[in-house]
mmCIF file of C-alpha atoms in Angstrom:
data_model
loop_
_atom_site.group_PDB
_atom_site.id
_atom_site.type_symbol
_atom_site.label_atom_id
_atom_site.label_comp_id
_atom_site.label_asym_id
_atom_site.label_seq_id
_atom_site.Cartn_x
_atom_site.Cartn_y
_atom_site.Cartn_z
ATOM 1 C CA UNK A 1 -4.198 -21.560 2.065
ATOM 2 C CA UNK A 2 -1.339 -19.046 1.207
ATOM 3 C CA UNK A 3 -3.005 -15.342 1.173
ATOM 4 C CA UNK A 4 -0.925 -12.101 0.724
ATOM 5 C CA UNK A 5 -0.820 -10.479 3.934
ATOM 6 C CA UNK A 6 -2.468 -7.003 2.969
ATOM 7 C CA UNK A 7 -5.071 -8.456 0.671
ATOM 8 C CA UNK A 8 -6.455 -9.921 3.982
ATOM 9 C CA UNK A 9 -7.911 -6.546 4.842
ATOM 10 C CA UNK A 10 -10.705 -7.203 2.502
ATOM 11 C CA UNK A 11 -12.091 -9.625 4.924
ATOM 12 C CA UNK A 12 -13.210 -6.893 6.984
ATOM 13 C CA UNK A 13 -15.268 -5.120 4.301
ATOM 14 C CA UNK A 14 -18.383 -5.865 2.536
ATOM 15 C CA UNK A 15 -17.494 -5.521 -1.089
ATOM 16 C CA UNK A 16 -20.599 -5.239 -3.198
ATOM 17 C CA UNK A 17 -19.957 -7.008 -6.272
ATOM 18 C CA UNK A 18 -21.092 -5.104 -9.335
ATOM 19 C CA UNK A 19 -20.914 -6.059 -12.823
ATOM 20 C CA UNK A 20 -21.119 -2.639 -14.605
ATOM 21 C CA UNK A 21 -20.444 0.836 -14.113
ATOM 22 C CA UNK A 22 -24.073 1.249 -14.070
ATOM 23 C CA UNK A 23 -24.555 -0.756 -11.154
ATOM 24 C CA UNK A 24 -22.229 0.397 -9.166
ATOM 25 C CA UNK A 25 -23.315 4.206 -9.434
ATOM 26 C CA UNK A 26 -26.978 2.272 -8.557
ATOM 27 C CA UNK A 27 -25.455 1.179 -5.283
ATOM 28 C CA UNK A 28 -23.837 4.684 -4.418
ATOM 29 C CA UNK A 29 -27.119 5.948 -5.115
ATOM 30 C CA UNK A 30 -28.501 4.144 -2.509
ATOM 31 C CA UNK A 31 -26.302 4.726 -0.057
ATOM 32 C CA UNK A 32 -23.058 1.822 -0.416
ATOM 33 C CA UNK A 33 -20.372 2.498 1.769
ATOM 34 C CA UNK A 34 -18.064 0.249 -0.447
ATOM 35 C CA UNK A 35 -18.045 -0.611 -3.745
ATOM 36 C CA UNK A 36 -16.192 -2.973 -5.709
ATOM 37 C CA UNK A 37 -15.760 -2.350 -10.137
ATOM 38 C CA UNK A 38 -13.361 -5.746 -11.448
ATOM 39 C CA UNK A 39 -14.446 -5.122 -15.275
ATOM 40 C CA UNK A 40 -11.197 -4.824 -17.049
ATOM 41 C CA UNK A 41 -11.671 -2.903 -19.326
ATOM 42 C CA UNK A 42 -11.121 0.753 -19.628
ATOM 43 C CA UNK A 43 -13.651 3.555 -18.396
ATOM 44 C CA UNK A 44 -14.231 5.911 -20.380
ATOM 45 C CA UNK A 45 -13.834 10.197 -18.812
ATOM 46 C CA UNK A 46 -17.921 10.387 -18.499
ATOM 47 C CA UNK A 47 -17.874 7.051 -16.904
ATOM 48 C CA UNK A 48 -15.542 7.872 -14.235
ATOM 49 C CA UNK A 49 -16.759 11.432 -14.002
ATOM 50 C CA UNK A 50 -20.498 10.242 -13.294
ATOM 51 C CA UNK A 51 -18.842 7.821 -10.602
ATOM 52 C CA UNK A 52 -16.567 11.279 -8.660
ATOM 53 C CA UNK A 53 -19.806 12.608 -9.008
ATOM 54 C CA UNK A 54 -22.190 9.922 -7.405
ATOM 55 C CA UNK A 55 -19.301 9.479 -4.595
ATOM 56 C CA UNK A 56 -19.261 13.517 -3.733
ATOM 57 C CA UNK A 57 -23.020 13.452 -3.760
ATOM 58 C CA UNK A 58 -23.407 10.545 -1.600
ATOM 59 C CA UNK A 59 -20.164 11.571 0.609
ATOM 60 C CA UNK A 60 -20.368 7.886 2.569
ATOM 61 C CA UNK A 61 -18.115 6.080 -0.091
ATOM 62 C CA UNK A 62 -15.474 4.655 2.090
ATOM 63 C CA UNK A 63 -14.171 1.959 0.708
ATOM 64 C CA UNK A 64 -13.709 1.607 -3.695
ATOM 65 C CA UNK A 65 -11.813 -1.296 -4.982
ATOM 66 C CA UNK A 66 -10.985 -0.607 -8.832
ATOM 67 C CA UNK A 67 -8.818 -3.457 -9.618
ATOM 68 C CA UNK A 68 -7.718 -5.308 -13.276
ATOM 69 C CA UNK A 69 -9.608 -2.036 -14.842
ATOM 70 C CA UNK A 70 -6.980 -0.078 -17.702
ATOM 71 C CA UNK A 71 -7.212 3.366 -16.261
ATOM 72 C CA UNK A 72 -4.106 4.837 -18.618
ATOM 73 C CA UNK A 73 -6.479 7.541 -19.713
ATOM 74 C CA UNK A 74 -8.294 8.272 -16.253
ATOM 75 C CA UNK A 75 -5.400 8.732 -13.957
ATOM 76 C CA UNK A 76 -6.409 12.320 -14.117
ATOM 77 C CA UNK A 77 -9.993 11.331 -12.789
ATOM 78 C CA UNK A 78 -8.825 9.355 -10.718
ATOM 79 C CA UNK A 79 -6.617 11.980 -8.692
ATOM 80 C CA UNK A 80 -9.700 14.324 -8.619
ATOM 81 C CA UNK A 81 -11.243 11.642 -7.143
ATOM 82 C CA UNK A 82 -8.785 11.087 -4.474
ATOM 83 C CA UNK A 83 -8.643 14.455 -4.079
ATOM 84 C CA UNK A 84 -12.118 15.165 -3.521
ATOM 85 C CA UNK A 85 -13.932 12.027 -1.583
ATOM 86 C CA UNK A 86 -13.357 12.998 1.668
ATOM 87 C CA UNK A 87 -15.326 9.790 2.739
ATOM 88 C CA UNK A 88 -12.820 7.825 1.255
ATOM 89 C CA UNK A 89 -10.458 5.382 3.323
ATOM 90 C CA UNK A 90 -9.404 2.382 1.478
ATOM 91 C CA UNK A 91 -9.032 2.479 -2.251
ATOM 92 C CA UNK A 92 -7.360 -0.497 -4.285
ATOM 93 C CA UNK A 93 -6.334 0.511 -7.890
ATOM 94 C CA UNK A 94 -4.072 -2.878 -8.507
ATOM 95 C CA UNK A 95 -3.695 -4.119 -11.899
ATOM 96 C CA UNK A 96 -4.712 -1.175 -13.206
ATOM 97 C CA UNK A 97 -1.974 -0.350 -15.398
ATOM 98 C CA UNK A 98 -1.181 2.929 -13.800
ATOM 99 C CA UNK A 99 2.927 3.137 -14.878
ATOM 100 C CA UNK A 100 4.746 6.476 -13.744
ATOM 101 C CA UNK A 101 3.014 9.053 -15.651
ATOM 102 C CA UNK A 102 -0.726 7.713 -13.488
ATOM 103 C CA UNK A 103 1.180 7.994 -10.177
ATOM 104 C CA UNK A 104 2.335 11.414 -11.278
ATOM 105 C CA UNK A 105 -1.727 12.506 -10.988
ATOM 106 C CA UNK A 106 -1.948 9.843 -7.896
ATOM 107 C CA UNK A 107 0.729 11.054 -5.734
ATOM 108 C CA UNK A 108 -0.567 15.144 -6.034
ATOM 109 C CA UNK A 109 -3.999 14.186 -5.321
ATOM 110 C CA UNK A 110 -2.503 12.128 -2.312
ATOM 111 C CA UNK A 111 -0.770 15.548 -1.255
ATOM 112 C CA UNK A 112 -4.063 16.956 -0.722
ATOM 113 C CA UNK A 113 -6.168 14.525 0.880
ATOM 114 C CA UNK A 114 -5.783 13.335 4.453
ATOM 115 C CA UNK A 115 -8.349 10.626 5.172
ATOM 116 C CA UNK A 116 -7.049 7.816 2.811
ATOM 117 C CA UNK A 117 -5.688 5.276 5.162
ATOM 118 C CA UNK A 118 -5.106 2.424 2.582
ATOM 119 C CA UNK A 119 -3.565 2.683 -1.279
ATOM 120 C CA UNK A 120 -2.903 -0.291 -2.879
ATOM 121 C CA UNK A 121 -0.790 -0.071 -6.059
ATOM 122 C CA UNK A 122 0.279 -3.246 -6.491
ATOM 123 C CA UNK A 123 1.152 -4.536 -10.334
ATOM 124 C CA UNK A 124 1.061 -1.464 -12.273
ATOM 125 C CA UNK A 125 4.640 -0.811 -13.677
ATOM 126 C CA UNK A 126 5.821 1.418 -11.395
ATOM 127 C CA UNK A 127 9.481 2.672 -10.904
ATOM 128 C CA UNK A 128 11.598 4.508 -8.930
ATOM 129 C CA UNK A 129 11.104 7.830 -11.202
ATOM 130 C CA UNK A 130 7.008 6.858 -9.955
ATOM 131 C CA UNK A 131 7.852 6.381 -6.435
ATOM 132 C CA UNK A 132 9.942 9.811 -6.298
ATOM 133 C CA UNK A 133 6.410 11.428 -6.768
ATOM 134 C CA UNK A 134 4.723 9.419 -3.902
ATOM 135 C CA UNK A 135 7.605 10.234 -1.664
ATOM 136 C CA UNK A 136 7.096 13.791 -2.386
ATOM 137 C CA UNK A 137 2.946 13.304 -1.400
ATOM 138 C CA UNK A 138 4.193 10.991 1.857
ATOM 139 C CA UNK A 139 6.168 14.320 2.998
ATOM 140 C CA UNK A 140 2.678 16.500 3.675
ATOM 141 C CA UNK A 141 0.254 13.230 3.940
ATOM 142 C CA UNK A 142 -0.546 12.623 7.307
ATOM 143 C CA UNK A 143 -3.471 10.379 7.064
ATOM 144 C CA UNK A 144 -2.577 7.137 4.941
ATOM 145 C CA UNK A 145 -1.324 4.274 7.703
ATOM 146 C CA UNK A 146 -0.745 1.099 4.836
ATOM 147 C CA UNK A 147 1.177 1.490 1.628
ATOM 148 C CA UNK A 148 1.457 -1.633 -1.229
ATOM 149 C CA UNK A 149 3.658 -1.166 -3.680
ATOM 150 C CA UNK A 150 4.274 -5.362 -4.014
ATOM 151 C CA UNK A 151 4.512 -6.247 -7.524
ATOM 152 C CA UNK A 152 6.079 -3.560 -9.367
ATOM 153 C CA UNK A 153 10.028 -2.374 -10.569
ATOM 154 C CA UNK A 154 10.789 -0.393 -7.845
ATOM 155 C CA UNK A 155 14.718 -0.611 -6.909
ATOM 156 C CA UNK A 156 15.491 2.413 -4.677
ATOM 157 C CA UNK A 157 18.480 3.260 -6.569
ATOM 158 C CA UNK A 158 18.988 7.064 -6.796
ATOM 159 C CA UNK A 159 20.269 8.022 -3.113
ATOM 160 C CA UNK A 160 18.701 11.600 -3.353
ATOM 161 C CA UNK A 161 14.944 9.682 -3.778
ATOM 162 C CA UNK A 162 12.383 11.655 -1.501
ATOM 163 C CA UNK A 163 10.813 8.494 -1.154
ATOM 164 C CA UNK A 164 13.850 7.975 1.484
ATOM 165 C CA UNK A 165 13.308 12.002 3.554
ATOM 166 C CA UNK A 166 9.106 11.039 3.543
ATOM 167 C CA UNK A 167 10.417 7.934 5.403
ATOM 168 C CA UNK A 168 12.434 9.672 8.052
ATOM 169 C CA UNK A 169 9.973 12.220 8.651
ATOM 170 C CA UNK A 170 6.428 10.654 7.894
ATOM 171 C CA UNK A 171 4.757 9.366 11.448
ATOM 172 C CA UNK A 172 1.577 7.972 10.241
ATOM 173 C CA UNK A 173 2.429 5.237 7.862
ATOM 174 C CA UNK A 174 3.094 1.928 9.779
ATOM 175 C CA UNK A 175 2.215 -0.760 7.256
ATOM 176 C CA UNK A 176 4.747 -0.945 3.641
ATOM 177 C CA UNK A 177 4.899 -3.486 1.257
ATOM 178 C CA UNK A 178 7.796 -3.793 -1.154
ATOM 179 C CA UNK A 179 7.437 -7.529 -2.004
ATOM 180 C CA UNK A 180 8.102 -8.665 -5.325
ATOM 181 C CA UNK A 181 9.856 -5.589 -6.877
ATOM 182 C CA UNK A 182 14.128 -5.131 -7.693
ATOM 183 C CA UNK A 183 15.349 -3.417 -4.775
ATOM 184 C CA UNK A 184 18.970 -4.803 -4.718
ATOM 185 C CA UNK A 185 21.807 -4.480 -2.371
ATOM 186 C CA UNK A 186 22.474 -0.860 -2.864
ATOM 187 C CA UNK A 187 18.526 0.485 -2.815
ATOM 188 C CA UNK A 188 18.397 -2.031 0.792
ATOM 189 C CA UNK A 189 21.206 -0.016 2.299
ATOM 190 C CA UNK A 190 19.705 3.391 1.404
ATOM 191 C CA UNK A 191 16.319 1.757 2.931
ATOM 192 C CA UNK A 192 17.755 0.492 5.871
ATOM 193 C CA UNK A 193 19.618 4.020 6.431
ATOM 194 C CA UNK A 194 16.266 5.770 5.978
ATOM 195 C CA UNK A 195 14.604 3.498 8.628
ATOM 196 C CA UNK A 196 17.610 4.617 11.460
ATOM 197 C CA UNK A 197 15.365 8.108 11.982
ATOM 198 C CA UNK A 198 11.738 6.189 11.391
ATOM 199 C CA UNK A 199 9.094 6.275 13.915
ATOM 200 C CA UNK A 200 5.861 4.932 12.434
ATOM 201 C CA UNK A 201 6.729 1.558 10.350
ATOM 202 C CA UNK A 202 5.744 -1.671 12.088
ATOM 203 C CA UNK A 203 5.449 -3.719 9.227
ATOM 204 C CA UNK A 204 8.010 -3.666 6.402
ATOM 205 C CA UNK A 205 7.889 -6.455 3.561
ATOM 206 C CA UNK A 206 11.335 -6.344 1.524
ATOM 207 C CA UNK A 207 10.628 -10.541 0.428
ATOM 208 C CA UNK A 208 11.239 -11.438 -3.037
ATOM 209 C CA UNK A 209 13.620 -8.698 -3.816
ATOM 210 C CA UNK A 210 17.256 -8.996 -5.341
ATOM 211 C CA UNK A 211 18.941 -7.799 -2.034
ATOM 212 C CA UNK A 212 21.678 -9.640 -0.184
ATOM 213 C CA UNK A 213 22.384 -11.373 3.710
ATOM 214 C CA UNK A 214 24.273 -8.214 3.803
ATOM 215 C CA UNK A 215 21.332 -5.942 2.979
ATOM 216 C CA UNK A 216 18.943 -7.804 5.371
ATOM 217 C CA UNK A 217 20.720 -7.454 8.287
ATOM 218 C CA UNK A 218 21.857 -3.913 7.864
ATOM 219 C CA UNK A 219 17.832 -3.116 7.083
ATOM 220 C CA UNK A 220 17.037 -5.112 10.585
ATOM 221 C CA UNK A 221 20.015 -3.334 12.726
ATOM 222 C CA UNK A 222 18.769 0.326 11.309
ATOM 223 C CA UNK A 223 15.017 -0.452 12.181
ATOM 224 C CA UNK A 224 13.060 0.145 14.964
ATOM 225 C CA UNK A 225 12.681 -3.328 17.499
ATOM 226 C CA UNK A 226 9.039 -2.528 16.904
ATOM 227 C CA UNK A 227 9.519 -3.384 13.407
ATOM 228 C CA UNK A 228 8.128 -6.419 12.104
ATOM 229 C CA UNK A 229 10.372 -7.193 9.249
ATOM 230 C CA UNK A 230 9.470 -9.743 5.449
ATOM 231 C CA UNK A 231 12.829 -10.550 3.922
ATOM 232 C CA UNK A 232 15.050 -12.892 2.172
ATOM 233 C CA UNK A 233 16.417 -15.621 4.343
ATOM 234 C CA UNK A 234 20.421 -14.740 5.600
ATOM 235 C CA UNK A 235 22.507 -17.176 3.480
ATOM 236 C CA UNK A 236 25.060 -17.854 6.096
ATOM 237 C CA UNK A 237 27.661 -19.211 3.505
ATOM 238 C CA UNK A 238 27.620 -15.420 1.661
ATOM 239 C CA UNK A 239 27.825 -13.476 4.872
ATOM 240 C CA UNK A 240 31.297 -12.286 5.855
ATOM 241 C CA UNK A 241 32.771 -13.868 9.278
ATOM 242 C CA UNK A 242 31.719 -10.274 10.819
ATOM 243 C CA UNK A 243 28.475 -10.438 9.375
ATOM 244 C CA UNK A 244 27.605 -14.225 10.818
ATOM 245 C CA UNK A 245 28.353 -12.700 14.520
ATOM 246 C CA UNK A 246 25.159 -10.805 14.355
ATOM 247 C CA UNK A 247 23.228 -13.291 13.161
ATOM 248 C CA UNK A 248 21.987 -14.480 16.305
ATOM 249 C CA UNK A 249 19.909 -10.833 16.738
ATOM 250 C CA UNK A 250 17.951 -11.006 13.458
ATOM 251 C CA UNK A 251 17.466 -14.495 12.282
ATOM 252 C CA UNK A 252 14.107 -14.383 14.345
ATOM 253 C CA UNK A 253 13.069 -11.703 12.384
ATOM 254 C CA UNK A 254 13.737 -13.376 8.818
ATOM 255 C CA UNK A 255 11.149 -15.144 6.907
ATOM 256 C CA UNK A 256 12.498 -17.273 3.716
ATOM 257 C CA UNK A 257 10.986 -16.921 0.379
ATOM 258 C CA UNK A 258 8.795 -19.853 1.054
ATOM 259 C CA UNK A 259 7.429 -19.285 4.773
ATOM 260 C CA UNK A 260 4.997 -20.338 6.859
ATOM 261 C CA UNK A 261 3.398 -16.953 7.392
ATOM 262 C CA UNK A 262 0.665 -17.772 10.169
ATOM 263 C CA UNK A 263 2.408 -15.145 12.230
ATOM 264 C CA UNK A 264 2.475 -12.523 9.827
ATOM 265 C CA UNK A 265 -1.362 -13.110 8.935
ATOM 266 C CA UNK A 266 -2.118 -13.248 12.989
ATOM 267 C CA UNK A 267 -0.649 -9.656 13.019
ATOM 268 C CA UNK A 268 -2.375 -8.620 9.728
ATOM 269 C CA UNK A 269 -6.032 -9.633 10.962
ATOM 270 C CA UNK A 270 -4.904 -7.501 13.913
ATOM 271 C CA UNK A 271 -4.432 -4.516 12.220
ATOM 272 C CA UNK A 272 -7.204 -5.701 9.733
ATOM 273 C CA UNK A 273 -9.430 -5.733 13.104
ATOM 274 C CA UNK A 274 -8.877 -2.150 14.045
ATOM 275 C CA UNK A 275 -9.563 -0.948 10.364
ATOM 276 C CA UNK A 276 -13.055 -2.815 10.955
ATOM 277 C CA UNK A 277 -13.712 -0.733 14.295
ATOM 278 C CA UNK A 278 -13.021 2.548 12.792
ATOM 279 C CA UNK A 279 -15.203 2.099 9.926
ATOM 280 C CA UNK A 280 -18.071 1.080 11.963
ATOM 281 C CA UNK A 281 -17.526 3.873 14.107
ATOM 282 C CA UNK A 282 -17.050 6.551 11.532
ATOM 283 C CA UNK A 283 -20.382 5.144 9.941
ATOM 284 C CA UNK A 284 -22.448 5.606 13.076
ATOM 285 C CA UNK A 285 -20.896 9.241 13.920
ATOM 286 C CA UNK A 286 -22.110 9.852 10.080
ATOM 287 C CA UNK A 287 -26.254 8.774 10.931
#
């Protein structure tokens, strides 16, 4: 069964299922460490606040998945309560209709907190002008190790993007997910030259993008060997004659559109597995 790589790292959490807001406060109440809100449909500022509020109180939140939910009008919330749950680790707010203007609130609350180790903002209509303002939050964050950002319009266009100077100097993230956005040729070359000075990255997925051979290889020769790279297959027949000769030192390192991806999901569950230790740890240093 085909799985997207990240989403695998719910395996390794106990999501309790709630139904309604009201629920879901119920379980913070008494004392859920995770808790998982799937409605779709918008909350209203009360709702959301009551939910900051029973997450500060309970301050063992560590794990919130808010996905398919229309949170237009709560990005604001939302930020504070990124901002303020310094319990929280993982938060998934996928689907959620975000666009530019909800990273805008997003990425400054990410500026401030440094314990959120996994954001997932998959599907939500975001674009380069949205991903400036992450970049800007990567360049003081320090704590957040996986980044998804599958699904969306990002193309990596503008070459003066901080996105790009968070990359060269940001140590902690190792896990980013691109998949399934519109970076082309030119936003892969301004990638791949950001990657010459990175550190941290060990997983990069570029797949289902609009880039070229061209852009593949030059993002494999600027990355670290310690890279584990998701991209396009190299069409041999558009490569240039100088571009086939280094074939031979990144096809191993190219997965087609349509891969068998039992090695990436070996390596996910990996990193999925040391997730699981630190929560359980961090729980029992908290009794």
């Amino acid at each position: 069964m085909e799985s997207e790589i990240f989403e695998l790292m719910y395996d390794v959490y106990y999501w309790d299922d709630t139904s309604t807001l009201a629920r879901g406060l119920k379980l913070l109440q008494n004392g859920s460490e995770s808790i998982s809100l799937v409605e779709g449909f918008p909350f209203e500022e009360d709702e959301i606040t009551k939910l900051i509020g029973a997450i500060n109180q309970t301050r063992i939140c560590q794990a919130i998945r808010l996905q398919h939910i229309d949170a237009r009008s709560s990005t604001s919330l939302l930020g504070r309560m990124i901002e303020k749950c310094s319990s929280l680790i993982f938060l998934n707010i996928s689907t959620a209709n975000l666009n530019n203007n909800g990273l805008l609130c997003i990425s400054d609350a990410l500026a401030q907190n440094q314990n959120l180790r996994y954001l997932n903002l998959s599907s939500n209509f975001i674009s380069d002008f949205g991903v400036e303002s992450l970049g800007e939050a990567l360049k003081v964050n320090r704590s957040l190790v996986v980044l998804n950002l599958a699904g969306n319009s990002v193309e990596l266009r503008a070459p003066g993007n901080p996105f790009f100077d968070a990359l060269w100097d940001n140590k902690s993230l190792t896990h980013l997910d691109l998949r399934n956005n519109k970076v082309g040729l030119s936003g892969t070359l301004k990638l791949a030259n950001a990657l010459q000075k990175n550190i941290g990255l060990t997983f990069l997925d570029i797949s289902e993008n609009d880039t070229t051979s061209e852009g593949t290889i030059t993002l494999k020769n600027s990355a670290s060997e310690k890279l584990f790279l998701v991209c396009p297959a190299i069409e041999k027949s558009a490569a240039s004659n100088a571009l086939v000769n280094r074939l031979k030192n990144v096809k191993e390192m190219v997965i087609p559109k349509q891969p068998n991806l039992e090695e990436s999901r070996k390596f996910a569950l990996a990193q999925a597995d040391l997730f699981s230790k630190e929560l359980k740890r961090m729980s029992q240093k908290r009794r």
